[in-house]
Coordinates of C-alpha atoms and ligand atoms in Angstrom, one line a residue:
M104 CA 31.7 26.2 170.5
N105 CA 33.9 28.3 172.7
I106 CA 37.4 27.7 173.7
E107 CA 36.6 25.9 176.9
E108 CA 34.3 23.5 175.1
L109 CA 37.0 22.9 172.5
K110 CA 39.6 22.2 175.2
Q111 CA 37.1 19.6 176.7
A112 CA 36.5 18.2 173.3
F113 CA 40.3 17.8 172.8
A114 CA 40.6 16.1 176.2
D115 CA 37.7 13.8 175.4
V116 CA 39.2 12.7 172.1
Y117 CA 42.8 12.4 173.1
H118 CA 42.6 11.9 176.9
R119 CA 45.0 14.7 177.6
Q120 CA 45.2 18.5 177.5
A121 CA 45.7 20.6 174.3
E122 CA 49.0 22.7 174.6
K123 CA 48.4 25.3 171.9
A124 CA 45.4 26.8 170.0
F125 CA 45.1 28.8 166.8
F126 CA 42.4 30.4 164.7
A127 CA 42.1 31.4 161.0
P128 CA 39.1 33.0 159.5
G129 CA 37.1 32.6 156.3
R130 CA 36.7 35.5 154.0
V131 CA 34.2 37.3 151.8
N132 CA 35.4 39.0 148.6
L133 CA 33.7 42.3 147.8
I134 CA 34.9 42.6 144.3
G135 CA 37.7 41.3 142.0
E136 CA 36.6 37.8 141.2
H137 CA 38.7 35.3 139.3
T138 CA 41.4 38.1 138.9
D139 CA 43.9 36.6 141.5
Y140 CA 45.4 33.9 139.3
N141 CA 45.5 36.5 136.5
G142 CA 47.7 38.9 138.5
G143 CA 44.9 41.3 139.2
H144 CA 43.5 43.1 142.2
V145 CA 41.2 41.6 144.8
F146 CA 39.3 43.2 147.6
P147 CA 38.4 40.7 150.3
C148 CA 37.9 40.9 154.0
A149 CA 38.1 38.3 156.8
L150 CA 35.0 37.1 158.6
S151 CA 34.7 36.6 162.3
F152 CA 33.8 32.9 161.3
G153 CA 36.7 30.5 161.0
T154 CA 38.5 27.4 162.0
Y155 CA 40.1 26.6 165.3
L156 CA 42.9 24.2 165.8
L157 CA 44.0 22.8 169.1
V158 CA 47.2 20.9 169.3
A159 CA 49.6 18.9 171.5
P160 CA 52.6 16.7 170.8
N161 CA 52.2 13.0 171.4
D162 CA 54.8 10.2 172.0
K163 CA 53.3 7.9 169.4
G164 CA 55.3 9.0 166.5
R165 CA 52.1 9.6 164.5
L166 CA 50.0 12.5 163.4
R167 CA 46.3 12.2 164.5
F168 CA 43.6 14.4 162.9
K169 CA 40.2 14.9 164.2
S170 CA 37.6 17.4 163.0
L171 CA 34.4 18.0 165.1
N172 CA 32.8 18.8 161.7
A173 CA 33.5 15.3 160.3
D174 CA 33.1 11.7 161.4
E175 CA 36.4 10.1 160.7
T176 CA 39.7 10.4 162.7
V177 CA 42.8 10.0 160.6
E178 CA 46.1 8.7 161.9
L179 CA 49.3 8.7 159.8
P180 CA 52.9 7.7 160.4
L181 CA 55.4 10.7 160.2
D182 CA 56.8 9.3 156.9
G183 CA 53.3 9.2 155.3
L184 CA 53.1 13.0 154.7
S185 CA 54.3 13.3 151.1
A186 CA 51.2 12.5 149.2
P187 CA 47.5 13.3 149.5
L188 CA 45.0 10.7 150.8
E189 CA 41.8 9.8 149.0
K190 CA 40.3 12.7 146.9
G191 CA 37.8 14.9 148.7
L192 CA 39.0 14.0 152.3
W193 CA 39.2 17.1 154.5
V194 CA 42.4 15.9 156.0
N195 CA 44.3 16.6 152.7
Y196 CA 44.1 20.4 153.5
P197 CA 46.1 20.3 156.7
L198 CA 48.2 17.4 155.5
G199 CA 49.2 19.3 152.5
C200 CA 50.4 22.3 154.7
I201 CA 52.4 20.1 157.0
A202 CA 54.0 18.4 153.9
Q203 CA 55.2 21.9 152.7
F204 CA 57.1 22.5 156.0
V205 CA 58.7 19.0 155.8
R206 CA 59.7 19.7 152.3
Q207 CA 61.2 23.1 153.2
G208 CA 63.5 21.4 155.8
F209 CA 61.4 21.4 158.9
P210 CA 61.0 17.7 159.6
L211 CA 58.5 16.5 162.2
R212 CA 60.5 15.0 165.1
Q213 CA 57.5 13.8 167.0
G214 CA 53.9 13.0 166.5
Y215 CA 51.1 15.5 167.1
D216 CA 47.4 15.4 168.0
L217 CA 45.2 17.9 166.1
L218 CA 41.6 18.8 166.8
F219 CA 39.8 21.1 164.3
W220 CA 36.5 22.8 164.5
G221 CA 35.1 25.4 162.2
N222 CA 32.0 27.5 161.8
V223 CA 32.5 28.7 158.2
P224 CA 29.8 26.9 156.2
A225 CA 31.6 24.3 153.9
G226 CA 31.2 24.8 150.2
A227 CA 29.7 28.2 150.5
G228 CA 32.4 30.1 148.8
L229 CA 33.5 31.7 152.1
S230 CA 36.9 29.9 152.2
S231 CA 36.4 27.1 154.7
S232 CA 39.2 25.2 153.2
A233 CA 41.6 28.2 153.2
A234 CA 40.8 28.7 156.9
I235 CA 41.9 25.0 157.6
E236 CA 45.0 25.5 155.6
V237 CA 45.9 28.8 157.1
V238 CA 45.3 27.7 160.7
T239 CA 47.4 24.6 160.1
A240 CA 50.3 26.8 158.5
F241 CA 50.2 29.2 161.5
A242 CA 50.2 26.3 164.0
F243 CA 53.1 24.4 162.4
N244 CA 55.1 27.6 161.8
D245 CA 54.9 28.1 165.6
I246 CA 55.5 24.4 166.5
L247 CA 58.4 24.0 164.2
A248 CA 59.8 27.5 164.8
A249 CA 59.9 27.9 161.0
R250 CA 59.6 31.8 161.2
C251 CA 57.7 32.1 157.9
D252 CA 56.1 35.5 157.5
K253 CA 52.3 35.7 156.8
T254 CA 52.7 35.9 153.1
R255 CA 54.7 32.7 153.1
L256 CA 52.2 31.0 155.3
A257 CA 49.4 32.0 152.8
Q258 CA 51.6 30.5 150.0
I259 CA 52.0 27.3 152.0
G260 CA 48.1 27.1 152.1
Q261 CA 47.8 27.9 148.5
Q262 CA 50.4 25.2 147.6
S263 CA 48.5 22.6 149.7
E264 CA 45.4 23.4 147.8
H265 CA 47.2 23.0 144.5
E266 CA 49.0 19.7 145.3
F267 CA 46.7 18.0 147.9
A268 CA 43.2 19.2 146.9
G269 CA 43.9 19.5 143.2
V270 CA 42.5 23.1 142.8
N271 CA 44.9 25.5 141.1
C272 CA 43.6 28.5 143.1
G273 CA 45.0 32.0 143.3
I274 CA 46.3 33.5 146.5
M275 CA 43.3 35.5 147.6
D276 CA 41.6 33.2 150.1
Q277 CA 44.8 32.2 152.1
F278 CA 46.1 35.8 152.0
A279 CA 42.8 37.2 153.4
S280 CA 42.7 34.6 156.1
A281 CA 46.3 35.3 157.1
Y282 CA 46.1 39.1 156.9
G283 CA 42.6 39.9 157.8
K284 CA 42.0 43.1 159.9
K285 CA 38.9 44.0 161.8
D286 CA 36.6 46.4 159.9
H287 CA 39.0 46.6 157.0
A288 CA 39.1 45.1 153.6
I289 CA 42.5 44.1 151.9
Y290 CA 43.2 45.7 148.6
L291 CA 45.7 43.2 147.3
D292 CA 47.6 43.3 144.0
C293 CA 48.0 39.6 143.3
G294 CA 50.8 40.2 140.9
S295 CA 53.2 41.9 143.3
L296 CA 51.5 40.7 146.6
Q297 CA 51.7 44.5 147.8
F298 CA 48.5 45.3 149.7
E299 CA 46.8 48.1 151.6
Y300 CA 44.1 47.9 154.3
V301 CA 41.1 50.0 153.4
P302 CA 38.7 50.9 156.3
L303 CA 35.2 49.8 155.6
R304 CA 33.7 53.0 156.7
M305 CA 30.1 52.6 155.4
D306 CA 27.9 54.4 157.8
G307 CA 24.4 53.0 157.9
I308 CA 25.2 50.3 155.4
K309 CA 25.6 46.6 156.2
L310 CA 27.3 43.8 154.4
V311 CA 24.9 40.9 154.0
V312 CA 26.0 37.5 152.9
A313 CA 23.4 35.2 151.5
N314 CA 24.0 31.4 151.1
T315 CA 22.2 29.8 148.1
H316 CA 22.5 26.4 149.7
S317 CA 22.7 25.3 146.0
P318 CA 23.1 21.7 145.2
H319 CA 25.8 22.7 142.7
K320 CA 29.3 23.4 144.0
L321 CA 32.3 24.7 142.4
D322 CA 34.3 21.6 141.7
S323 CA 38.0 21.5 141.0
G324 CA 37.4 20.7 137.3
A325 CA 35.2 23.7 136.5
Y326 CA 37.7 26.0 138.4
N327 CA 40.8 24.6 136.8
D328 CA 39.2 24.9 133.4
R329 CA 38.8 28.6 133.9
V330 CA 42.5 28.9 135.0
A331 CA 43.5 27.1 131.8
Q332 CA 41.2 29.1 129.6
C333 CA 42.9 32.4 130.9
Q334 CA 46.3 30.8 130.2
L335 CA 45.2 30.0 126.7
A336 CA 44.2 33.6 126.2
V337 CA 47.6 34.8 127.4
R338 CA 49.4 32.4 125.0
Q339 CA 47.3 33.6 122.1
L340 CA 47.8 37.2 122.9
R341 CA 51.6 36.7 122.9
S342 CA 51.4 36.6 119.1
V343 CA 50.8 40.5 119.5
C344 CA 52.2 41.1 123.0
P345 CA 55.2 38.9 123.3
A346 CA 56.1 39.8 126.9
L347 CA 52.6 39.2 128.3
Q348 CA 52.6 37.2 131.5
N349 CA 49.1 37.8 132.9
L350 CA 45.9 39.1 131.6
A351 CA 45.9 41.8 134.3
E352 CA 48.7 43.6 132.6
L353 CA 46.3 44.8 129.9
S354 CA 44.2 47.9 130.3
A355 CA 40.8 47.7 128.8
R356 CA 41.9 49.9 126.0
Q357 CA 44.9 47.8 125.2
F358 CA 42.8 44.7 125.3
E359 CA 40.3 46.2 122.8
Q360 CA 43.2 46.7 120.4
V361 CA 44.8 43.2 120.8
K362 CA 41.8 40.9 121.6
G363 CA 41.6 39.7 117.9
A364 CA 44.6 37.6 118.6
V365 CA 42.5 35.4 121.0
N366 CA 40.8 33.1 118.5
D367 CA 39.4 30.6 121.0
P368 CA 35.9 32.0 121.6
I369 CA 35.7 30.7 125.2
A370 CA 39.1 32.0 126.1
L371 CA 38.1 35.4 124.6
K372 CA 35.0 35.6 126.9
R373 CA 37.0 34.6 130.0
A374 CA 39.7 37.3 129.1
T375 CA 37.0 39.9 128.5
H376 CA 35.8 39.3 132.1
V377 CA 39.2 39.3 133.7
V378 CA 40.4 42.6 132.0
A379 CA 37.2 44.5 132.9
E380 CA 37.0 43.0 136.4
C381 CA 40.5 44.1 137.1
Q382 CA 39.6 47.7 136.2
R383 CA 36.3 47.5 138.1
T384 CA 38.2 46.4 141.2
V385 CA 40.5 49.5 141.0
D386 CA 37.6 51.8 140.3
A387 CA 35.5 50.3 143.2
V388 CA 38.3 50.8 145.7
G389 CA 38.7 54.4 144.4
A390 CA 34.9 54.9 144.9
L391 CA 35.0 53.6 148.4
K392 CA 37.9 55.8 149.4
A393 CA 36.1 58.7 147.9
G394 CA 32.9 57.8 149.9
D395 CA 30.9 57.0 146.7
I396 CA 29.2 53.8 147.9
E397 CA 26.6 54.1 145.2
L398 CA 29.3 53.6 142.5
F399 CA 30.9 50.8 144.5
G400 CA 27.5 49.1 144.5
Q401 CA 27.0 49.5 140.8
L402 CA 30.4 48.0 140.0
M403 CA 29.5 45.0 142.2
N404 CA 26.4 44.6 140.1
Q405 CA 28.5 44.7 136.9
S406 CA 30.8 42.2 138.4
H407 CA 28.1 39.8 138.8
A408 CA 26.7 40.3 135.3
S409 CA 30.2 39.6 133.8
L410 CA 30.7 36.6 136.0
R411 CA 27.4 35.3 134.6
D412 CA 27.8 36.2 131.0
N413 CA 31.6 36.1 130.3
Y414 CA 33.0 33.8 133.0
E415 CA 29.9 31.6 133.3
V416 CA 30.4 30.8 136.9
T417 CA 27.2 32.0 138.4
G418 CA 24.4 29.5 137.6
P419 CA 20.7 29.8 138.4
Y420 CA 21.0 29.8 142.1
L421 CA 23.4 32.7 142.5
D422 CA 21.6 34.5 139.7
A423 CA 18.3 34.2 141.5
L424 CA 19.7 35.6 144.8
A425 CA 21.4 38.5 143.0
E426 CA 18.4 39.3 140.7
E427 CA 16.0 39.4 143.8
A428 CA 18.4 41.5 145.7
W429 CA 18.7 44.1 142.9
K430 CA 14.9 44.6 143.1
V431 CA 14.9 45.6 146.8
P432 CA 15.0 49.4 147.6
G433 CA 18.0 50.1 149.9
V434 CA 20.3 47.6 148.1
L435 CA 23.3 49.4 146.7
G436 CA 24.8 46.3 145.0
S437 CA 24.8 42.6 145.1
R438 CA 27.0 39.9 143.5
M439 CA 28.3 36.4 143.8
T440 CA 31.4 36.1 146.0
G441 CA 34.1 33.4 145.7
G442 CA 34.6 30.8 143.0
G443 CA 31.0 30.6 142.0
F444 CA 28.4 28.1 140.9
G445 CA 26.9 27.4 144.3
G446 CA 27.9 29.4 147.4
C447 CA 27.0 32.9 148.5
T448 CA 26.3 36.4 147.4
V449 CA 27.4 39.5 149.1
S450 CA 25.2 42.6 149.2
L451 CA 25.5 46.2 150.4
V452 CA 22.3 47.0 152.1
R453 CA 21.1 50.1 153.9
E454 CA 20.7 49.2 157.6
E455 CA 17.1 50.1 157.8
S456 CA 16.3 47.9 154.7
V457 CA 18.1 44.8 156.1
P458 CA 14.9 43.1 157.6
V459 CA 13.0 43.7 154.3
F460 CA 15.9 42.5 152.3
I461 CA 16.0 39.2 154.1
E462 CA 12.3 38.8 154.0
K463 CA 11.8 39.7 150.3
V464 CA 14.9 38.0 148.9
G465 CA 14.4 35.0 151.1
S466 CA 10.8 34.4 150.0
A467 CA 11.4 35.2 146.3
Y468 CA 14.4 32.8 146.3
K469 CA 12.4 30.1 147.9
A470 CA 9.6 30.5 145.4
R471 CA 12.1 30.2 142.5
T472 CA 14.2 27.3 143.8
A473 CA 12.3 25.6 146.7
I474 CA 15.4 26.2 148.9
D475 CA 15.5 28.4 152.0
P476 CA 18.6 30.6 151.8
D477 CA 20.5 31.8 154.8
F478 CA 21.5 35.3 155.5
Y479 CA 24.2 36.7 157.7
V480 CA 25.1 40.2 158.4
A481 CA 28.9 40.0 158.1
E482 CA 31.2 41.0 160.9
I483 CA 34.7 41.7 159.6
G484 CA 37.3 40.2 161.8
D485 CA 41.1 39.8 162.3
G486 CA 43.3 37.4 160.5
A487 CA 44.9 34.1 161.8
R488 CA 46.4 34.1 165.2
A489 CA 47.4 32.1 168.2
I490 CA 44.8 31.9 171.0
E491 CA 45.5 31.8 174.7
L492 CA 44.5 28.6 176.4
Ligands
GLA754 C1 38.3 30.7 144.8 C2 39.8 30.6 144.8 C3 40.5 32.0 144.8 C4 39.8 32.9 143.7 C5 38.3 32.8 143.7 C6 37.6 33.6 142.7 O1 37.9 31.2 146.0 O2 40.3 29.9 145.8 O3 41.7 31.9 144.6 O4 40.3 32.6 142.4 O5 37.8 31.6 143.7 O6 37.9 35.0 142.7

């Protein structure tokens, strides 16, 4: 839908004109998976897909939420913002963000009508929920004149995810949605929140996102388990490294020396992934800056293997897509992206090989899983912003 169609949809739903509009993108992470909540580096970029939010104040003293991607319309009194609604309801994402502003001393003095529409496929590991959170945070920052910077707005989205969706996520998705920059990836240190834009100068190489359409999704339980297993590893490592806060503080060499302190075998596997993935992310960005795309691709493949063997978040659908991609000439690297289980892979593919890649990987995946995957040549876009109406 374009902005004119969205304005019309707003008028159809609320019988009046929208006053403001905002957009926040989804993201694809190139490398650095399950490192963010361990204080490590990530390397995501914003997609040109995202979520739009049109808004106008109302005189009803109520918040009204409508998404063109969902059936239900939700209406709430202004004093009904402090707790999530029924688990799994999409409204919890924006609601959780608005609740953070209220909590920070920016009460709502009137009601608002909100219309959402997004074109990030839901449940695909491309941060459709972060896009909803970040677009809401940007909108209410403007409406309430809260003057939060982008980092704070990303944190508001993350907090909403923790408290209103029950997922103890890191900061990567919301940060990428807030700070995205066209044709750049964001090299973010999740420990310090310092970041650098790195141009994706990859002449003749495309970034292809492939959607497994897997029936298995990453649920909050499996994700929160991984977070807890990493925290357990940190606690056990403190017997030999008393000041340790995050797994990312350990180099691969240091970890080799102290890993015997982790006596929970699952926590040891998870920590093994995190420590190596942190190093791989630093190495991959170094390789990209040096123009060594081959090495970048190899590190992507190693990342997938470690997410499969040590972190156990890939599953048969993502493995099938990655394994089939690895067989195609012209593919420099391929790995799962995002939280895992279902969702998408991201592959670096030589431009002339893209049609063959889509044909070969698509048919082999279908033969293995009886599911048709979707392919999308990623366009790297800008981060969240207001849109002229
Ligand atoms: C999800 C979370 C992120 C991050 C990734 C894995 O997308 O929301 O914070 O942990 O999984 O890298």
